Amino acid sequence: MQLSGSHTLNATREQVWAALQDPAVLARCVPGVKDLSPDGPDRFRGSVDFQVGPVKGTYQGFLTMRNATPPESMTLDLEAKAPVGIIRATGVMQLQQQGNATVLTWTGSPQLSGMLATLGARLLPSVAQQMAGKFFSKLEVEAQRKPGGVTV
Amino acid sequence: MSETGKYFGKAMKRVEDPRFVTGTGRYTDDMTLPGMAHAAMLRSPYAHARVTRLDTSAALAHPGVLAVITGKELLEAKVGSIPTGWLLPDLKIPAHYAIAPEVAHHVGDILACVIAEDRATAEDAVGLIDVDLEPMDAVALGSEALAQGAPLVHPEAPGNVAFEWQIGDREAVDANFERAYKTVKLNLRNHRLVPNAIEPRASMASYQRAGDEYTLWTTSQNPHIHRLLIAAFILGIPEHKLRVISPDVGGGFGSKIFQYQEEVIVLYAAKKVNRPVKWAARRSEAFVSDMQGRDHETVAELAVDENHKVLGLRVKTVANLGAYLTTFAPAVPTYLYGTLLNGTYKFPAVHCEVTGVFTHTVPVDAYRGAGRPEATYVVERMMSRMAHELGIDPAEFRRLNFIQPDEFPYQTPVALVYDSGNYEPALDQALERVKYADLRREQEEGRKQGRYIGIGFSSYLEACGLAPSKLVGMLGAQAGQWESAVVRVMPTGKVEVLTGSHSHGQGHETAFAQIVADDLQIPIEDIAIIHGDTGRIPYGWGSYGSRSAAVGGSALKLATSKILDKARRIAAHLLEAAPEDVEYEGGKFFAKGVPSNAKSFFDVALMAHLAHNFPEDMEPGLEASYFYDPKNFVYPFGTHIAVVEVDADTGKTKLIKYVAVDDCGPMINPLIAEGQVHGGIAQGVGQALLENTVYDEQGQLISGTYMEYAMPRADDLPSFEIGHTVTPSPHNPLGVKGIGEAGTIASTAAVANAVIDALAPFGIDHLDMPYTPEKVWRAMQGARAEQAADD
């Protein structure tokens, strides 16, 4: 499964990048987050409520950032498990400055296991897009609060 | 033969139906015992993974949790591996534990079990088990599992090969292909199916500490087989201390034959927590834990001579067995498949090679038809493909190659000896019912207007009524294949019939009573059919392979005749006549010519129990048993014709007409027989048009709900037209054959042939099932593009 998306955020690339590095910001932006805390450099641990169709669960997991080229791109590894299944994903995020705005494109290839794969695989793409939409619209507001922000 | 009786042969409504349709059936999950606890399973989310850590402490600490059982605990308690019931030469048998102690081999494999006060608590606590799994590479497709470097399922089966098996004469086939006028070759995929019985599996166990006795209520087609396997191989419970009850069961289709892990777990748990324990599958659990069906990859070749007579069939099959060898798994793609590759035809030579392969998928075992639908699909697809290649009518090509009625018993080149048959009348009746000539004209007219009608044949044969014990023993069965019956007459003349057969939808309570009522000449209401309880019935092998009527029915026919013999002798004593002078008519015994002085069945039954006035050398009571071992399989046959229309714009296939003419010998109850045919056809059509079990490359089941797994619905099916011919089996006392699986065995191939016939104008020779609109549309688009390029 290959997922991708693109979002235009009304903030500079540096602001968006700074927001993405801030666990408190991420905790406020990721839909369903129950807790999120740093777990070593470039690594977070946390738990998230997440529902795909009928498959609902609290996922415990880790998010690791690597190959970071500030403020242009990074690779993200996600591993999260819940009684209903396991998600492993690798994604790449790229930031491009366009005027005062930042165009953020992402691609990801999630691997689902268990009930989540059986019951949720068909529904995941639309759920992922929906979550990304929510995440980036919140991230946009957070990014604008970072230093060097633009006013709209 | 008693088809002239009052009940035998009569289309009676089933006596069990009122309780089923009013919701008063008693299924395992309806049962509740005082103090009953509930089980929930932790199942592997990975197709192949090693358990690196399993911490049950949080789950155990959860309020309401009574126990958490792990694979390690079962190993330490010396709970044995679940055995397979059919051995083949050099068969690789990996351990199959009730709970996988170290490595999960398919999605759904059990890793732990929580026992709790209620089901919700048990399921919640499953989520509290802290388990670390190290996922490993997996393989889901049989041919990929055989490839060099494929992930290994079990170290004890190198190359993932469970067995290599063959039947027939390879040299004879090769020689006949050498001199062939024409040959055709097809790659045939018989895809995997999920059984989907209406009642998901359930098991409940109780342990009586006082007598060290166990009772297991379970959704089983054969409770004695479960008792035997659990006692002798798995839990070591003395067989006489274990009672297995299989009450009302909502459909089996083979999937409830097998010894399952959960049945072992609840029995173990009931003793451990000293309370009754119940487990009931949710539908999503059923998808990853009920044994699945089919899953063959086959290369088949058929050769004919210049007179269009078949010279030989050559078949090579890779059979995907899934992760473990379950109860009858080794038999299904071998003795129930390779032996059926002669069909209804005079094939002078057949050779079949089968490689049984382990993969990281749910195990595959018998599913309605079990091997015979797979064989019929090969034979009937190849017959239609050859007729097309020869440019001759597929019905006439079949007729030309049929075994003739005077050639029975018929020895095939693949071991079986067909008992009786007469194939042309069934074909003729089917052609007449479908109005074949008109239909071909309509097809031709339609094609000119862009309407694509297809007509598909399946002149099938099946072998059922499993079968002489000595023969199946020689072939590797670890079970006998006789059946038992006890007829017990009570002092008031009411009759209890105990049968070793099991009804899980077949209507035995009606059909079996029809046999006994006629022979005893008593009202059918006076007879109760008892089955499915090892504590009440004699040892029996249960119901599968369409064996209930031919084997179980014959046993009770013969037990009933013992009752009649004794009743006649008692009556003779009461009438002061010689037994050979006593007649029995209308439920009354009388001396020949003196009907006015008669003793009723009731009089005899009462005196048999009072024994006040009784022959001196005779035992009191009126009870008889019979253990019947058949002399051969029985061989039902028939011709099914499917008519489809394929929409040229969307690829949607509509089944517009379906004619089935079956010959199962004399029918005990034509209404029940027709019901079996209807259900069977729907199941076979489901495979051809709709159902498919899809695993991704990591062995994840991605068709695990009814959103993705398309079961046939009423609006997918036309009203079936059913006909019969009657060719009795010469070797059982009822002359009956079997009808439980025929519809499924025949219909998949008939529909497949119809779709390919519809697509003939596009130059399409073959497409693999299921014929989903997208697949058919793509094939038509591809053909159109090719035709355009040629122009």
CSV table of C-alpha atoms in Angstrom, one decimal, chain B residues 101-464:
chain,number,residue,atom,x,y,z
B,101,PRO,CA,4.4,-22.0,22.2
B,102,GLU,CA,7.1,-20.2,20.2
B,103,VAL,CA,6.2,-19.5,16.6
B,104,ALA,CA,2.9,-18.4,15.0
B,105,HIS,CA,2.4,-19.9,11.6
B,106,HIS,CA,-0.6,-18.0,10.3
B,107,VAL,CA,-2.6,-14.9,11.1
B,108,GLY,CA,-5.1,-16.1,13.7
B,109,ASP,CA,-2.8,-18.8,15.3
B,110,ILE,CA,-3.5,-18.8,19.0
B,111,LEU,CA,-0.8,-17.4,21.3
B,112,ALA,CA,-2.6,-17.3,24.6
B,113,CYS,CA,-6.1,-17.6,26.1
B,114,VAL,CA,-7.7,-15.6,28.8
B,115,ILE,CA,-10.4,-17.1,31.0
B,116,ALA,CA,-12.6,-14.5,32.8
B,117,GLU,CA,-16.0,-14.0,34.4
B,118,ASP,CA,-17.6,-12.7,31.3
B,119,ARG,CA,-16.8,-12.4,27.6
B,120,ALA,CA,-16.1,-8.7,27.5
B,121,THR,CA,-13.6,-9.0,30.4
B,122,ALA,CA,-11.9,-11.8,28.7
B,123,GLU,CA,-11.6,-9.9,25.5
B,124,ASP,CA,-10.4,-6.7,27.3
B,125,ALA,CA,-7.8,-8.7,29.1
B,126,VAL,CA,-6.4,-10.2,25.9
B,127,GLY,CA,-5.4,-6.6,25.1
B,128,LEU,CA,-3.5,-6.5,28.3
B,129,ILE,CA,-1.2,-9.4,27.4
B,130,ASP,CA,2.2,-7.8,26.7
B,131,VAL,CA,3.5,-9.7,23.8
B,132,ASP,CA,6.5,-8.9,21.6
B,133,LEU,CA,6.6,-10.6,18.3
B,134,GLU,CA,9.5,-10.7,15.9
B,135,PRO,CA,7.9,-10.9,12.4
B,136,MET,CA,9.5,-13.2,9.9
B,137,ASP,CA,9.0,-13.5,6.1
B,138,ALA,CA,5.9,-15.3,5.1
B,139,VAL,CA,4.5,-17.0,2.1
B,140,ALA,CA,0.9,-17.5,1.2
B,141,LEU,CA,0.7,-19.1,-2.3
B,142,GLY,CA,1.5,-22.7,-2.8
B,143,SER,CA,3.7,-22.3,-5.9
B,144,GLU,CA,5.6,-19.5,-4.2
B,145,ALA,CA,6.3,-21.6,-1.2
B,146,LEU,CA,7.9,-24.2,-3.5
B,147,ALA,CA,10.2,-21.6,-5.0
B,148,GLN,CA,13.9,-21.6,-4.2
B,149,GLY,CA,14.6,-19.5,-1.1
B,150,ALA,CA,11.0,-19.2,0.0
B,151,PRO,CA,10.4,-18.6,3.7
B,152,LEU,CA,10.3,-22.0,5.4
B,153,VAL,CA,7.1,-22.8,7.3
B,154,HIS,CA,8.4,-25.8,9.3
B,155,PRO,CA,12.0,-26.9,9.5
B,156,GLU,CA,10.9,-30.5,9.4
B,157,ALA,CA,9.4,-30.0,5.9
B,158,PRO,CA,12.3,-28.9,3.7
B,159,GLY,CA,11.2,-26.9,0.7
B,160,ASN,CA,7.7,-26.6,2.4
B,161,VAL,CA,6.7,-30.0,0.9
B,162,ALA,CA,4.4,-31.9,3.1
B,163,PHE,CA,4.0,-34.8,0.6
B,164,GLU,CA,4.4,-35.8,-3.0
B,165,TRP,CA,1.7,-38.1,-4.3
B,166,GLN,CA,0.7,-39.6,-7.6
B,167,ILE,CA,-1.9,-41.9,-9.1
B,168,GLY,CA,-2.5,-43.5,-12.5
B,169,ASP,CA,-0.1,-44.8,-15.1
B,170,ARG,CA,2.3,-42.1,-16.3
B,171,GLU,CA,3.7,-44.3,-19.2
B,172,ALA,CA,0.3,-45.1,-20.5
B,173,VAL,CA,-0.6,-41.4,-20.5
B,174,ASP,CA,2.6,-40.4,-22.2
B,175,ALA,CA,2.2,-43.1,-24.9
B,176,ASN,CA,-1.4,-42.0,-25.5
B,177,PHE,CA,-0.4,-38.3,-25.8
B,178,GLU,CA,2.3,-39.4,-28.4
B,179,ARG,CA,-0.4,-40.6,-30.7
B,180,ALA,CA,-3.0,-37.9,-30.0
B,181,TYR,CA,-4.9,-36.2,-32.8
B,182,LYS,CA,-5.2,-33.1,-30.7
B,183,THR,CA,-4.2,-31.9,-27.2
B,184,VAL,CA,-5.2,-29.0,-25.0
B,185,LYS,CA,-3.5,-27.6,-22.0
B,186,LEU,CA,-4.7,-25.2,-19.3
B,187,ASN,CA,-3.4,-23.6,-16.2
B,188,LEU,CA,-6.2,-23.8,-13.7
B,189,ARG,CA,-6.5,-22.0,-10.4
B,190,ASN,CA,-9.0,-23.3,-8.0
B,191,HIS,CA,-8.9,-20.5,-5.5
B,192,ARG,CA,-9.3,-20.7,-1.8
B,193,LEU,CA,-12.7,-20.5,0.0
B,194,VAL,CA,-13.8,-19.7,3.5
B,195,PRO,CA,-16.7,-22.0,4.6
B,196,ASN,CA,-18.9,-19.4,6.4
B,197,ALA,CA,-21.4,-21.7,8.2
B,198,ILE,CA,-24.2,-19.6,9.5
B,199,GLU,CA,-23.4,-20.6,13.1
B,200,PRO,CA,-19.8,-19.7,14.0
B,201,ARG,CA,-17.9,-22.4,15.9
B,202,ALA,CA,-18.4,-22.6,19.7
B,203,SER,CA,-17.2,-24.9,22.5
B,204,MET,CA,-18.1,-25.2,26.1
B,205,ALA,CA,-16.5,-27.6,28.6
B,206,SER,CA,-17.3,-28.6,32.1
B,207,TYR,CA,-15.3,-30.7,34.5
B,208,GLN,CA,-16.9,-32.8,37.3
B,209,ARG,CA,-14.3,-33.2,40.0
B,210,ALA,CA,-16.2,-35.9,41.8
B,211,GLY,CA,-15.9,-38.5,39.0
B,212,ASP,CA,-12.9,-36.8,37.2
B,213,GLU,CA,-15.2,-36.5,34.2
B,214,TYR,CA,-15.4,-34.0,31.4
B,215,THR,CA,-18.2,-32.9,29.1
B,216,LEU,CA,-17.6,-30.9,25.9
B,217,TRP,CA,-20.4,-29.3,24.0
B,218,THR,CA,-19.1,-28.3,20.6
B,219,THR,CA,-20.1,-27.4,17.0
B,220,SER,CA,-19.0,-30.8,15.5
B,221,GLN,CA,-20.1,-32.9,12.6
B,222,ASN,CA,-18.6,-36.0,14.4
B,223,PRO,CA,-18.5,-35.9,18.2
B,224,HIS,CA,-16.9,-39.4,18.5
B,225,ILE,CA,-13.9,-38.4,16.4
B,226,HIS,CA,-13.3,-35.4,18.7
B,227,ARG,CA,-13.6,-37.7,21.8
B,228,LEU,CA,-11.1,-40.2,20.3
B,229,LEU,CA,-8.5,-37.6,19.2
B,230,ILE,CA,-8.7,-35.6,22.5
B,231,ALA,CA,-8.6,-38.8,24.6
B,232,ALA,CA,-6.0,-40.8,22.7
B,233,PHE,CA,-3.6,-38.0,21.5
B,234,ILE,CA,-4.1,-34.6,23.0
B,235,LEU,CA,-5.3,-34.4,26.6
B,236,GLY,CA,-5.0,-38.0,27.6
B,237,ILE,CA,-8.5,-38.0,29.3
B,238,PRO,CA,-9.6,-41.6,29.5
B,239,GLU,CA,-12.1,-42.0,26.7
B,240,HIS,CA,-14.9,-43.1,29.0
B,241,LYS,CA,-14.5,-40.0,31.2
B,242,LEU,CA,-15.1,-37.7,28.3
B,243,ARG,CA,-18.6,-37.0,26.9
B,244,VAL,CA,-18.8,-34.9,23.7
B,245,ILE,CA,-22.1,-33.4,22.8
B,246,SER,CA,-22.8,-31.8,19.5
B,247,PRO,CA,-26.3,-30.3,19.8
B,248,ASP,CA,-28.0,-28.3,17.0
B,249,VAL,CA,-25.3,-27.2,14.7
B,250,GLY,CA,-25.9,-24.4,12.2
B,251,GLY,CA,-24.1,-25.8,9.1
B,252,GLY,CA,-20.8,-27.5,8.8
B,253,PHE,CA,-19.8,-27.9,5.1
B,254,GLY,CA,-16.8,-29.8,6.4
B,255,SER,CA,-15.5,-27.0,8.5
B,256,LYS,CA,-16.8,-28.6,11.7
B,257,ILE,CA,-15.3,-32.1,11.1
B,258,PHE,CA,-11.9,-31.1,12.4
B,259,GLN,CA,-10.3,-31.2,15.8
B,260,TYR,CA,-9.8,-27.6,16.7
B,261,GLN,CA,-7.5,-25.8,19.1
B,262,GLU,CA,-10.2,-24.1,21.0
B,263,GLU,CA,-11.9,-27.4,21.9
B,264,VAL,CA,-8.7,-28.5,23.6
B,265,ILE,CA,-8.2,-25.2,25.4
B,266,VAL,CA,-11.7,-25.0,27.0
B,267,LEU,CA,-11.4,-28.6,28.3
B,268,TYR,CA,-8.0,-27.8,29.8
B,269,ALA,CA,-9.3,-24.5,31.2
B,270,ALA,CA,-12.4,-26.0,32.7
B,271,LYS,CA,-10.3,-28.3,34.9
B,272,LYS,CA,-7.8,-25.6,35.6
B,273,VAL,CA,-10.3,-23.0,36.9
B,274,ASN,CA,-12.8,-25.8,38.1
B,275,ARG,CA,-15.7,-24.0,36.4
B,276,PRO,CA,-17.4,-24.5,33.0
B,277,VAL,CA,-15.7,-22.5,30.3
B,278,LYS,CA,-17.3,-21.4,27.0
B,279,TRP,CA,-15.7,-19.9,23.9
B,280,ALA,CA,-17.7,-18.7,20.9
B,281,ALA,CA,-16.1,-17.4,17.7
B,282,ARG,CA,-16.9,-14.0,16.4
B,283,ARG,CA,-17.3,-13.9,12.6
B,284,SER,CA,-13.9,-12.2,12.2
B,285,GLU,CA,-12.3,-14.9,14.2
B,286,ALA,CA,-14.0,-17.5,12.0
B,287,PHE,CA,-12.3,-16.0,9.0
B,288,VAL,CA,-8.9,-16.7,10.4
B,289,SER,CA,-9.6,-19.9,12.4
B,290,ASP,CA,-12.1,-22.1,10.5
B,291,MET,CA,-10.3,-24.5,8.2
B,292,GLN,CA,-10.5,-23.2,4.6
B,293,GLY,CA,-11.1,-25.0,1.3
B,294,ARG,CA,-9.8,-25.7,-2.2
B,295,ASP,CA,-6.6,-23.7,-3.1
B,296,HIS,CA,-5.1,-25.6,-6.0
B,297,GLU,CA,-2.8,-24.5,-8.8
B,298,THR,CA,-3.0,-27.1,-11.6
B,299,VAL,CA,-1.7,-27.7,-15.0
B,300,ALA,CA,-3.9,-30.1,-17.0
B,301,GLU,CA,-3.6,-31.6,-20.4
B,302,LEU,CA,-6.2,-33.6,-22.3
B,303,ALA,CA,-5.6,-35.6,-25.5
B,304,VAL,CA,-8.1,-37.0,-28.0
B,305,ASP,CA,-7.9,-39.2,-31.1
B,306,GLU,CA,-9.3,-38.4,-34.6
B,307,ASN,CA,-12.7,-39.8,-33.5
B,308,HIS,CA,-12.8,-37.3,-30.7
B,309,LYS,CA,-12.5,-40.0,-28.1
B,310,VAL,CA,-10.4,-39.0,-25.1
B,311,LEU,CA,-7.0,-40.7,-24.9
B,312,GLY,CA,-5.7,-39.4,-21.7
B,313,LEU,CA,-5.7,-36.7,-19.0
B,314,ARG,CA,-2.4,-35.5,-17.4
B,315,VAL,CA,-2.7,-33.4,-14.2
B,316,LYS,CA,-0.1,-31.7,-12.0
B,317,THR,CA,-1.4,-29.9,-9.0
B,318,VAL,CA,0.1,-27.9,-6.2
B,319,ALA,CA,-2.2,-28.1,-3.2
B,320,ASN,CA,-1.8,-25.4,-0.6
B,321,LEU,CA,-2.4,-27.0,2.8
B,322,GLY,CA,-1.9,-23.9,4.9
B,323,ALA,CA,0.2,-23.9,8.1
B,324,TYR,CA,-0.7,-27.2,9.6
B,325,LEU,CA,-2.0,-30.7,8.7
B,326,THR,CA,-5.5,-30.8,10.1
B,327,THR,CA,-7.8,-33.8,10.5
B,328,PHE,CA,-8.4,-35.0,6.9
B,329,ALA,CA,-6.1,-32.5,5.2
B,330,PRO,CA,-3.8,-35.0,3.5
B,331,ALA,CA,-6.7,-37.0,2.0
B,332,VAL,CA,-8.6,-34.1,0.3
B,333,PRO,CA,-6.1,-33.2,-2.5
B,334,THR,CA,-5.1,-36.9,-3.0
B,335,TYR,CA,-7.6,-39.7,-2.6
B,336,LEU,CA,-10.6,-37.5,-2.8
B,337,TYR,CA,-9.2,-35.6,-5.8
B,338,GLY,CA,-6.9,-37.7,-8.0
B,339,THR,CA,-9.2,-40.7,-7.9
B,340,LEU,CA,-12.1,-38.5,-9.3
B,341,LEU,CA,-10.2,-37.4,-12.4
B,342,ASN,CA,-11.9,-39.9,-14.6
B,343,GLY,CA,-15.3,-38.2,-14.3
B,344,THR,CA,-18.2,-39.9,-16.1
B,345,TYR,CA,-15.9,-40.8,-19.1
B,346,LYS,CA,-14.0,-43.6,-20.6
B,347,PHE,CA,-10.6,-42.1,-20.1
B,348,PRO,CA,-8.2,-44.9,-21.1
B,349,ALA,CA,-5.3,-43.3,-19.1
B,350,VAL,CA,-5.1,-40.7,-16.4
B,351,HIS,CA,-2.0,-39.6,-14.4
B,352,CYS,CA,-2.1,-37.1,-11.6
B,353,GLU,CA,0.7,-35.7,-9.5
B,354,VAL,CA,0.0,-33.7,-6.4
B,355,THR,CA,2.5,-31.7,-4.3
B,356,GLY,CA,1.1,-30.8,-0.9
B,357,VAL,CA,2.6,-27.5,0.3
B,358,PHE,CA,2.8,-25.7,3.6
B,359,THR,CA,2.2,-21.9,3.6
B,360,HIS,CA,1.7,-19.3,6.3
B,361,THR,CA,-2.1,-19.4,5.9
B,362,VAL,CA,-5.0,-20.9,7.7
B,363,PRO,CA,-5.0,-24.7,7.2
B,364,VAL,CA,-7.0,-26.1,4.3
B,365,ASP,CA,-9.1,-29.2,4.7
B,366,ALA,CA,-12.4,-30.7,3.5
B,367,TYR,CA,-15.0,-28.1,2.4
B,368,ARG,CA,-18.3,-29.2,0.8
B,369,GLY,CA,-17.3,-31.7,-1.9
B,370,ALA,CA,-13.7,-31.9,-0.6
B,371,GLY,CA,-11.4,-32.7,-3.5
B,372,ARG,CA,-14.3,-33.7,-5.8
B,373,PRO,CA,-15.2,-30.1,-6.8
B,374,GLU,CA,-11.6,-29.5,-7.6
B,375,ALA,CA,-11.4,-32.7,-9.7
B,376,THR,CA,-14.7,-31.9,-11.4
B,377,TYR,CA,-13.5,-28.4,-12.3
B,378,VAL,CA,-10.4,-29.9,-13.9
B,379,VAL,CA,-12.3,-32.6,-15.9
B,380,GLU,CA,-15.2,-30.5,-17.0
B,381,ARG,CA,-13.2,-27.4,-17.9
B,382,MET,CA,-10.9,-29.6,-20.0
B,383,MET,CA,-13.8,-31.4,-21.7
B,384,SER,CA,-15.4,-28.0,-22.6
B,385,ARG,CA,-12.0,-26.6,-23.7
B,386,MET,CA,-11.4,-29.6,-25.9
B,387,ALA,CA,-14.9,-29.5,-27.5
B,388,HIS,CA,-14.3,-25.8,-28.3
B,389,GLU,CA,-10.9,-26.7,-29.8
B,390,LEU,CA,-12.5,-29.4,-31.9
B,391,GLY,CA,-15.3,-27.1,-32.9
B,392,ILE,CA,-17.9,-29.6,-31.7
B,393,ASP,CA,-20.8,-29.3,-29.4
B,394,PRO,CA,-19.7,-29.7,-25.7
B,395,ALA,CA,-22.8,-31.9,-24.9
B,396,GLU,CA,-22.2,-34.2,-27.8
B,397,PHE,CA,-18.5,-34.4,-27.0
B,398,ARG,CA,-19.4,-35.6,-23.5
B,399,ARG,CA,-22.0,-38.1,-24.8
B,400,LEU,CA,-19.4,-39.6,-27.1
B,401,ASN,CA,-17.1,-40.2,-24.2
B,402,PHE,CA,-19.5,-41.4,-21.5
B,403,ILE,CA,-19.2,-44.8,-19.8
B,404,GLN,CA,-22.1,-46.9,-21.1
B,405,PRO,CA,-24.8,-48.3,-18.7
B,406,ASP,CA,-23.8,-51.9,-19.5
B,407,GLU,CA,-20.2,-51.3,-18.4
B,408,PHE,CA,-20.8,-51.1,-14.7
B,409,PRO,CA,-19.2,-51.9,-12.3
B,410,TYR,CA,-16.6,-49.8,-14.1
B,411,GLN,CA,-12.9,-49.9,-13.2
B,412,THR,CA,-11.3,-46.5,-13.8
B,413,PRO,CA,-7.6,-45.9,-14.4
B,414,VAL,CA,-7.5,-44.1,-11.0
B,415,ALA,CA,-8.4,-46.9,-8.6
B,416,LEU,CA,-12.1,-46.4,-8.2
B,417,VAL,CA,-14.8,-49.0,-9.3
B,418,TYR,CA,-18.0,-47.1,-10.1
B,419,ASP,CA,-21.0,-49.0,-8.7
B,420,SER,CA,-23.7,-48.0,-11.1
B,421,GLY,CA,-24.5,-45.2,-13.5
B,422,ASN,CA,-26.5,-44.2,-16.6
B,423,TYR,CA,-25.2,-40.9,-17.7
B,424,GLU,CA,-27.0,-40.1,-21.0
B,425,PRO,CA,-30.6,-39.9,-19.6
B,426,ALA,CA,-29.4,-37.2,-17.1
B,427,LEU,CA,-27.7,-35.3,-19.9
B,428,ASP,CA,-30.8,-35.6,-22.2
B,429,GLN,CA,-33.2,-34.5,-19.5
B,430,ALA,CA,-31.0,-31.5,-18.7
B,431,LEU,CA,-30.8,-30.5,-22.4
B,432,GLU,CA,-34.5,-30.8,-22.7
B,433,ARG,CA,-35.2,-28.8,-19.6
B,434,VAL,CA,-32.9,-26.0,-20.7
B,435,LYS,CA,-34.3,-26.1,-24.2
B,436,TYR,CA,-30.9,-26.4,-25.7
B,437,ALA,CA,-31.5,-25.9,-29.4
B,438,ASP,CA,-33.5,-22.7,-28.7
B,439,LEU,CA,-30.9,-21.5,-26.4
B,440,ARG,CA,-28.1,-21.9,-28.9
B,441,ARG,CA,-30.1,-20.0,-31.5
B,442,GLU,CA,-30.7,-17.2,-28.9
B,443,GLN,CA,-27.0,-17.2,-28.2
B,444,GLU,CA,-26.2,-16.8,-31.9
B,445,GLU,CA,-28.8,-14.0,-32.4
B,446,GLY,CA,-27.6,-12.3,-29.3
B,447,ARG,CA,-24.0,-12.1,-30.4
B,448,LYS,CA,-25.1,-10.2,-33.5
B,449,GLN,CA,-26.7,-7.6,-31.2
B,450,GLY,CA,-23.8,-7.5,-28.7
B,451,ARG,CA,-25.4,-9.7,-26.1
B,452,TYR,CA,-23.1,-12.4,-24.8
B,453,ILE,CA,-24.9,-15.5,-23.6
B,454,GLY,CA,-22.9,-18.5,-22.5
B,455,ILE,CA,-24.0,-22.1,-21.9
B,456,GLY,CA,-21.9,-24.3,-19.6
B,457,PHE,CA,-21.9,-28.0,-18.9
B,458,SER,CA,-20.9,-30.1,-16.0
B,459,SER,CA,-21.6,-33.9,-16.5
B,460,TYR,CA,-20.1,-34.6,-13.1
B,461,LEU,CA,-19.6,-37.7,-11.0
B,462,GLU,CA,-18.7,-37.9,-7.4
B,463,ALA,CA,-17.7,-40.6,-4.9
B,464,CYS,CA,-19.4,-40.3,-1.6
